Coordinates of C-alpha atoms in Angstrom, one line a residue:
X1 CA 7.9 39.5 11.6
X2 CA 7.5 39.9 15.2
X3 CA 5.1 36.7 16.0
X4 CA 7.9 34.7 13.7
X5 CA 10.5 36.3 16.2
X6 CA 8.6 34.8 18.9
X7 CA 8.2 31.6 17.7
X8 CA 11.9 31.2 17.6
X9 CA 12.6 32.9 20.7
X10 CA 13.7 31.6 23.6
X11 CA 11.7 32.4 26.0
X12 CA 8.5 30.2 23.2
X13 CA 10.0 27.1 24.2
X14 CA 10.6 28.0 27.9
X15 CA 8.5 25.6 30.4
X16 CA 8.1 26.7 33.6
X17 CA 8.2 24.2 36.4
X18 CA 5.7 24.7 38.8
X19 CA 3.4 24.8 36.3
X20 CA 4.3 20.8 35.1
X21 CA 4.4 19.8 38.8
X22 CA 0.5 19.3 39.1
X23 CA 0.6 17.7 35.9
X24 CA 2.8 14.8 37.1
X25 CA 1.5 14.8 40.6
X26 CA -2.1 14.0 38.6
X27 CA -0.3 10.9 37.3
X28 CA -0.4 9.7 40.6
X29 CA -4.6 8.9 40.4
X30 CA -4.4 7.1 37.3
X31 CA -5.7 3.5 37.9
X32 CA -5.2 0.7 36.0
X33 CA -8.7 1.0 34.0
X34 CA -7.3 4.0 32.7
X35 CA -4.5 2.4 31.5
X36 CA -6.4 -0.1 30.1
X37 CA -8.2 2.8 28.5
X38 CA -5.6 4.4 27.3
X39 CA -3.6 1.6 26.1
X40 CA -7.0 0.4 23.9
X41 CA -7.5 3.7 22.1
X42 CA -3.6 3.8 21.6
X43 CA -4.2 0.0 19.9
X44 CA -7.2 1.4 18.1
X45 CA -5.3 4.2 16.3
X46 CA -2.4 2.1 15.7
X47 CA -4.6 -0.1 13.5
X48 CA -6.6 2.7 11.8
X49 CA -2.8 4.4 10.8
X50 CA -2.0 1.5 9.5
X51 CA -5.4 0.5 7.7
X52 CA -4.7 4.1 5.9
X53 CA -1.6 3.5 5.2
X54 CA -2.6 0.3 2.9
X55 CA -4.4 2.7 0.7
X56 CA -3.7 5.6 -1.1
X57 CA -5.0 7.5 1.5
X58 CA -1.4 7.7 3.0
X59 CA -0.8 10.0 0.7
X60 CA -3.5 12.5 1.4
X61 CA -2.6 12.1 5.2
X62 CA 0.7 13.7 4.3
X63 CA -0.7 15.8 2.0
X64 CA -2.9 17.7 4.9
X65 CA -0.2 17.8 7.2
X66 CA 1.9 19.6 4.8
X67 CA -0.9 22.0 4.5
X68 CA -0.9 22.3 8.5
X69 CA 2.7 23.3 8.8
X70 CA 2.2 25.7 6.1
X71 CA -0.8 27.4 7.9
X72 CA 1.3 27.7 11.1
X73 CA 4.5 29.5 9.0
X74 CA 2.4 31.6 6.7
X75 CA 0.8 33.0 10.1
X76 CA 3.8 33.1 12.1
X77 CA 5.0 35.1 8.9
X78 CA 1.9 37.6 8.6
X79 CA 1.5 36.0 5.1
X80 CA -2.2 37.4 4.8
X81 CA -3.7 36.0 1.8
X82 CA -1.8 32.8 1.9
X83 CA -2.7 32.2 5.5
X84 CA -6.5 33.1 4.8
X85 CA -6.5 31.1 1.8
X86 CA -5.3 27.8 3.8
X87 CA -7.5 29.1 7.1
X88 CA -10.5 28.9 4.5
X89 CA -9.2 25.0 3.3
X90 CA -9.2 24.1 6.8
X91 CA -12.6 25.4 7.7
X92 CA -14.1 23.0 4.8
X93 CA -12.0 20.1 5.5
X94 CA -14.5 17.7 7.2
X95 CA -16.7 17.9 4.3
X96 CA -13.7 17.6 1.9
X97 CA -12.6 14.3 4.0
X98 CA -15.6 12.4 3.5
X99 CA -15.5 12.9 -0.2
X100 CA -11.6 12.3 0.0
X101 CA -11.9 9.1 2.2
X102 CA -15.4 7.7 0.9
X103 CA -14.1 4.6 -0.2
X104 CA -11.9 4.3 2.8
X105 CA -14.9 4.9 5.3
X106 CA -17.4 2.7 2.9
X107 CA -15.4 -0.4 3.7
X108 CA -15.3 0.3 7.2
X109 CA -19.0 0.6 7.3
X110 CA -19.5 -2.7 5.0
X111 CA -17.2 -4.8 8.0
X112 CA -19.1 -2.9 10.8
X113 CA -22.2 -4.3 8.2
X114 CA -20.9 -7.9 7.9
X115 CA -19.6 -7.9 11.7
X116 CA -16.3 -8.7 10.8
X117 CA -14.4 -5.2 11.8
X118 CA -12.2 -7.4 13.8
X119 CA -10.1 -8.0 10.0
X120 CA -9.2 -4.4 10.5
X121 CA -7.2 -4.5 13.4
X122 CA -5.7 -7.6 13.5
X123 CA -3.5 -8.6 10.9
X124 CA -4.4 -11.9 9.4
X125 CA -1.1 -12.2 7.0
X126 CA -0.3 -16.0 7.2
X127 CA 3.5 -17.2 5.4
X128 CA 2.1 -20.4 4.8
X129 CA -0.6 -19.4 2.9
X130 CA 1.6 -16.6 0.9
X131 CA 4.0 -19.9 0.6
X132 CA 1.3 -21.9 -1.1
X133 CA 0.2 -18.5 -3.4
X134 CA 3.8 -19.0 -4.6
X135 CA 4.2 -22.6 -5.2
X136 CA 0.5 -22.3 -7.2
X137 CA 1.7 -19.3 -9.0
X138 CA 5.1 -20.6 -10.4
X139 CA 3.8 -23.9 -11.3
X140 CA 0.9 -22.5 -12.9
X141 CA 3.6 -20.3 -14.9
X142 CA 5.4 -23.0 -15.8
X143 CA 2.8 -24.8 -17.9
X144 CA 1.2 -21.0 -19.2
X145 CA 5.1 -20.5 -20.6
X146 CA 4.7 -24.1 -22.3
X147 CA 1.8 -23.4 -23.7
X148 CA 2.0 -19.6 -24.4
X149 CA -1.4 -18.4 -22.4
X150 CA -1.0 -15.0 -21.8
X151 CA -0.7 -14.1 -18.1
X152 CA -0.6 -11.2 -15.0
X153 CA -0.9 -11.3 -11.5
X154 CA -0.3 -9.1 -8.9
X155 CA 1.2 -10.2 -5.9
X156 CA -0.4 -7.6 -3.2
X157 CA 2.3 -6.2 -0.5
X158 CA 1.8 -3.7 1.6
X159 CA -0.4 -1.2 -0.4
X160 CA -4.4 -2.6 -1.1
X161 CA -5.3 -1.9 -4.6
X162 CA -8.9 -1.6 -3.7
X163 CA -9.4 0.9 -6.5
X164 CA -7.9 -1.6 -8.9
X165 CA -10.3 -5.1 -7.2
X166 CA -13.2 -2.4 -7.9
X167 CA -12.3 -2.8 -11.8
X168 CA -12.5 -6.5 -11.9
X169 CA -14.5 -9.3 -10.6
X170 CA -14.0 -10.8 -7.0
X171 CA -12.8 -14.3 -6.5
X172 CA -11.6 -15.3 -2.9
X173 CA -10.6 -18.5 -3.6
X174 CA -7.5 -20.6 -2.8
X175 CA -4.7 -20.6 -4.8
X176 CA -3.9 -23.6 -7.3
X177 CA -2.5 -24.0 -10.4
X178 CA -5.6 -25.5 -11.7
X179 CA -7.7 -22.9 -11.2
X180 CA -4.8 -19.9 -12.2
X181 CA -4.9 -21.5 -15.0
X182 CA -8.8 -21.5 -15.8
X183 CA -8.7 -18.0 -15.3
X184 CA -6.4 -17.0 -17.6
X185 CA -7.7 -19.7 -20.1
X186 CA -7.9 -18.6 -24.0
X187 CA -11.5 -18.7 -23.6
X188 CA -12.3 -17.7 -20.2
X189 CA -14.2 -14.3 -20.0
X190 CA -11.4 -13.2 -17.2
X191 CA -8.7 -13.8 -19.4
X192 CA -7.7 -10.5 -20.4
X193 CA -7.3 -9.0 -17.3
X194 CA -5.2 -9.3 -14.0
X195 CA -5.4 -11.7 -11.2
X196 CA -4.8 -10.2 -7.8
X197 CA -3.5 -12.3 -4.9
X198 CA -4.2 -11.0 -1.4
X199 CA -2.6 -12.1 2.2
X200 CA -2.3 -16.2 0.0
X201 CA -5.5 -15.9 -1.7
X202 CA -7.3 -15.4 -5.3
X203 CA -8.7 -12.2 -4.4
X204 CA -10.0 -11.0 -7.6
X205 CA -9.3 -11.1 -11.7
X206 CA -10.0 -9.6 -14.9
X207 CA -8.9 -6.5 -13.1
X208 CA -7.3 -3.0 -15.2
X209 CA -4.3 -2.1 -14.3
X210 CA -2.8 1.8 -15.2
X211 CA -0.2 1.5 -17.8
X212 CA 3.1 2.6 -17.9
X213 CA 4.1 6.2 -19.5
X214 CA 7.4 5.0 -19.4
X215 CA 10.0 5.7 -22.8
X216 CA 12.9 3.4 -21.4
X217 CA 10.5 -0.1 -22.1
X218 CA 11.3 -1.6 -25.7
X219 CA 8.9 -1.2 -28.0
X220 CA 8.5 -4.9 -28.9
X221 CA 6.6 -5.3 -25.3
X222 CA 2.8 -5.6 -25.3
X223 CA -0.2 -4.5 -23.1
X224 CA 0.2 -6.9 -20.1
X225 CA 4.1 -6.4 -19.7
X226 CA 3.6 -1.9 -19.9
X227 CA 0.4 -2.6 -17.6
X228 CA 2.6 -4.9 -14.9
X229 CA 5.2 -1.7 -15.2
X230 CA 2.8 0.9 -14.8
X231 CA 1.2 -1.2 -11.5
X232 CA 4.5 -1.4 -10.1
X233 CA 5.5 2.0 -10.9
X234 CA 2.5 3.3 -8.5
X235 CA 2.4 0.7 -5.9
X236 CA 4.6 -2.1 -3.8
X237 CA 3.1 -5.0 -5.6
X238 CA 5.1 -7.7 -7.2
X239 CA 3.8 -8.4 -10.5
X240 CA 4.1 -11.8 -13.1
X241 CA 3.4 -12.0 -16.3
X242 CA 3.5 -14.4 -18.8
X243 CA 4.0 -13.5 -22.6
X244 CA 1.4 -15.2 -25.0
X245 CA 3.7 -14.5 -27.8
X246 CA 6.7 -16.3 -26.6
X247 CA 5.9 -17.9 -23.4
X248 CA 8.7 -15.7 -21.4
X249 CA 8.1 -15.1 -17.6
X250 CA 8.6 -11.2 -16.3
X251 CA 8.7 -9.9 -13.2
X252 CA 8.0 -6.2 -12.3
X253 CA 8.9 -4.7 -9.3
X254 CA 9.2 -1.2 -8.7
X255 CA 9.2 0.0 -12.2
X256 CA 11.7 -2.5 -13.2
X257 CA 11.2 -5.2 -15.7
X258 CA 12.8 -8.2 -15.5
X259 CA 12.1 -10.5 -18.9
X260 CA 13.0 -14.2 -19.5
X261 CA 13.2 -16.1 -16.0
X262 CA 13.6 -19.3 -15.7
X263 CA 10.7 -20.7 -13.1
X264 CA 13.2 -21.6 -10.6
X265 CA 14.6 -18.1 -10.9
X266 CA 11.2 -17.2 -10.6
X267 CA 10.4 -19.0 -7.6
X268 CA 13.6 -17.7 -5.6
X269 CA 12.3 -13.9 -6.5
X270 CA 8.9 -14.7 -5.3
X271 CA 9.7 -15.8 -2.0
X272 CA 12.3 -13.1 -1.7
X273 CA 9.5 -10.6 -2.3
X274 CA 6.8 -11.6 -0.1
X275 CA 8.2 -13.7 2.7
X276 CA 9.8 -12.1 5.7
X277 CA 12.4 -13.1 7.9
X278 CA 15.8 -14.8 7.5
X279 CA 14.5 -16.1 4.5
X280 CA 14.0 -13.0 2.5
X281 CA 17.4 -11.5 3.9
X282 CA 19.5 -14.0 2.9
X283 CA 18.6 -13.9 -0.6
X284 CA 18.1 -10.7 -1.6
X285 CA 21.7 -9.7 -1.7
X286 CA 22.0 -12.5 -4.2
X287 CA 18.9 -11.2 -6.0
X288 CA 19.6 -7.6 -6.3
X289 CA 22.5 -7.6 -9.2
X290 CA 19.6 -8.8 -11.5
X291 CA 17.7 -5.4 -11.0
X292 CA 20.2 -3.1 -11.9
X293 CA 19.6 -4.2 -15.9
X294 CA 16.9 -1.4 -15.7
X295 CA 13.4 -1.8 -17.2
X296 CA 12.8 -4.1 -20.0
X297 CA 16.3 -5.0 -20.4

């Protein structure tokens, strides 16, 4: 109890003042390559945080510094075992964090590969192509409803379902109605499975998504609409899907089912979704009363 007594103390947080004096007075040689320096490695981790933080690795991160701040209590508290147990974690970490973060550090080696690691730290979202992704999408599910072809496709946000592309095929082509619809085509081998759209574009389909555990759906909903749920329910995506039973368009966001939209309706959510701005602002105060139905209402 006596090094957690000094932790809180006083006199732990004291900072004496001729000892920061040099410290500042260093400041004084810093030129402006330094800064340069500096401000580039800042840039550098910026884009790496935020390249983690559009996977699941986010998660982990937390995770381990969780772990941290329990290492320092349980030794400020003389917790023996506990600390020694978390000590021992610690001291096996970097092996644990390439197994952890292998696919994370295989993509970064396939850009180095393909000398394109510049698409990891500079953003290439573009609202005119997530605009034309929309416009494809709803009139593409406008015909699907006429014509009851089953449908789902996941609108990407700000979470990468790189586990989920790995299930499917890759497609990387523009959006159009033409070919949404070929994909999802009675007889097209892709059919079955989910179209992702990433940053405007047909990333991949025929991809499996996680479906949802969830007791409040109604038990007349099929595969695609409990598979849009259970996607939604473990990531920010925004998720479509077309019933080939009835034709009905759904939306799922955030473990919420919305059943029966109108394509206009469906449009206005869209756009809501995925566009920034003044645009998104405006109408999601308008949009919001149709959430609190719950799921598959």
């Amino acid at each position: 109890m006596e090094n957690l007594q000094n932790l809180f103390s006083g006199d732990f947080f004291t900072i004496r003042l001729d000892e920061l004096v040099p410290d500042f007075r260093g400041l004084t040689t810093i030129s402006f390559v330094d800064v340069v320096d500096i401000l580039l490695v800042a840039y550098i981790m910026y884009r790496l945080m935020k390249l983690l933080k559009d996977t699941s690795a986010e998660r982990l991160i937390k995770g381990i510094i969780v772990l941290a701040a329990a290492l320092l209590l349980t030794s400020a508290m003389e917790l023996t075992t506990i600390s020694f147990i978390l000590r021992m974690v610690f001291t096996y970490a970097p092996f644990m964090l390439v197994i952890i973060f292998q696919p994370e550090l295989r993509r970064l080696l396939e850009q180095v590969g393909k000398g394109s690691l510049s698409r990891l730290f500079v953003s290439s979202g573009d609202p005119g192509a997530v605009q034309a992704a929309i416009d494809a999408a709803v009139s593409a599910c406008a015909d699907m409803s006429a014509s009851k072809t089953g449908a789902l496709i996941v609108f990407e946000r700000h979470e990468r379902l790189g586990e989920i592309v790995a299930t499917g095929t890759l497609v990387d082509a523009l959006p159009s109605p033409e070919v949404i619809k070929n994909v999802f085509f009675k007889n097209s081998p892709l059919h079955d499975g989910a179209m992702i759209v990433r940053e405007g574009r047909i990333y991949a389909a025929g991809c499996v998504l996680p479906l949802s555990g969830s007791q409040n759906l109604s038990r007349d909903l099929g595969t695609r609409h409990r598979a849009a749920v259970g996607m939604s329910e473990s990531a920010d995506s925004v998720l479509v899907v077309v019933s080939e039973e009835t034709g009905a368009i759904s939306v799922a966001i955030g473990g919420m089912l919305k059943r029966h939209l109108p394509v206009e309706v469906l449009r206005k959510v869209l756009e809501a979704e995925l566009l920034g701005g003044d645009k998104r602002e405006s109408r999601l105060t308008a949009l919001r009363n149709m959430w609190k139905g719950g799921a598959g209402k």
